[in-house]
Amino acid sequence: MASKMVIRQPQPVMVTQDSDEWGSGICDCTQDMSECCFAFWCLPCFACSTSKKYGQCLCLPLLDVFSGLISPVTMSMRVSMRERYGIKDTICRDCVYSTFCVPCSWCQMSREMRRRKIPIVLISSKTT
């Protein structure tokens, strides 16, 4: 009878931060003052860079300029982010934040992307 040696290669380990809540509140902009100032003083630039980091078109947030009272791109990004990360919230709240708290909303989305970034740690094994 022949013996067979099976060697398993190490698999990537994913560390996730599963939560169905936003990682920070809408008014927690002061957690990162440089980001807060960037969003307050140059919201179009901040929104475009955040959109690009999220994997969307760089200039997508500039379309909010052509809208009326509600910022449709900001609201769509919030809804998309909630769906991607499994955050429980309401479309009504997204609408209110996207209308009256646009800089704070973009800051919250940026913080959430940093918080939810999933690192992959490769584990190596050495045979002795």
PDB file of C-alpha atoms in Angstrom, residues 10-11 23 38-39 70 74 82 92 95 97 100 104 108 114 119:
ATOM      1  CA  PRO A  10      -1.694  28.439   3.584  1.00  0.00           C
ATOM      2  CA  GLN A  11      -4.889  30.259   2.726  1.00  0.00           C
ATOM      3  CA  GLY A  23     -18.667  53.157  12.151  1.00  0.00           C
ATOM      4  CA  PHE A  38     -10.778  69.509   3.238  1.00  0.00           C
ATOM      5  CA  ALA A  39     -14.480  68.607   2.935  1.00  0.00           C
ATOM      6  CA  ILE A  70     -31.474  67.019  -3.161  1.00  0.00           C
ATOM      7  CA  THR A  74     -24.452  61.921  -2.703  1.00  0.00           C
ATOM      8  CA  ARG A  82     -24.953  50.886   2.925  1.00  0.00           C
ATOM      9  CA  CYS A  92     -35.271  58.734   4.448  1.00  0.00           C
ATOM     10  CA  CYS A  95     -32.156  61.742   1.800  1.00  0.00           C
ATOM     11  CA  TYR A  97     -28.230  63.822   5.163  1.00  0.00           C
ATOM     12  CA  PHE A 100     -28.828  69.203   4.574  1.00  0.00           C
ATOM     13  CA  CYS A 104     -20.644  65.647   6.830  1.00  0.00           C
ATOM     14  CA  GLN A 108     -18.842  59.824   7.098  1.00  0.00           C
ATOM     15  CA  ARG A 114     -11.208  53.433   5.756  1.00  0.00           C
ATOM     16  CA  PRO A 119      -6.815  43.546   4.932  1.00  0.00           C
TER      17      PRO A 119
END
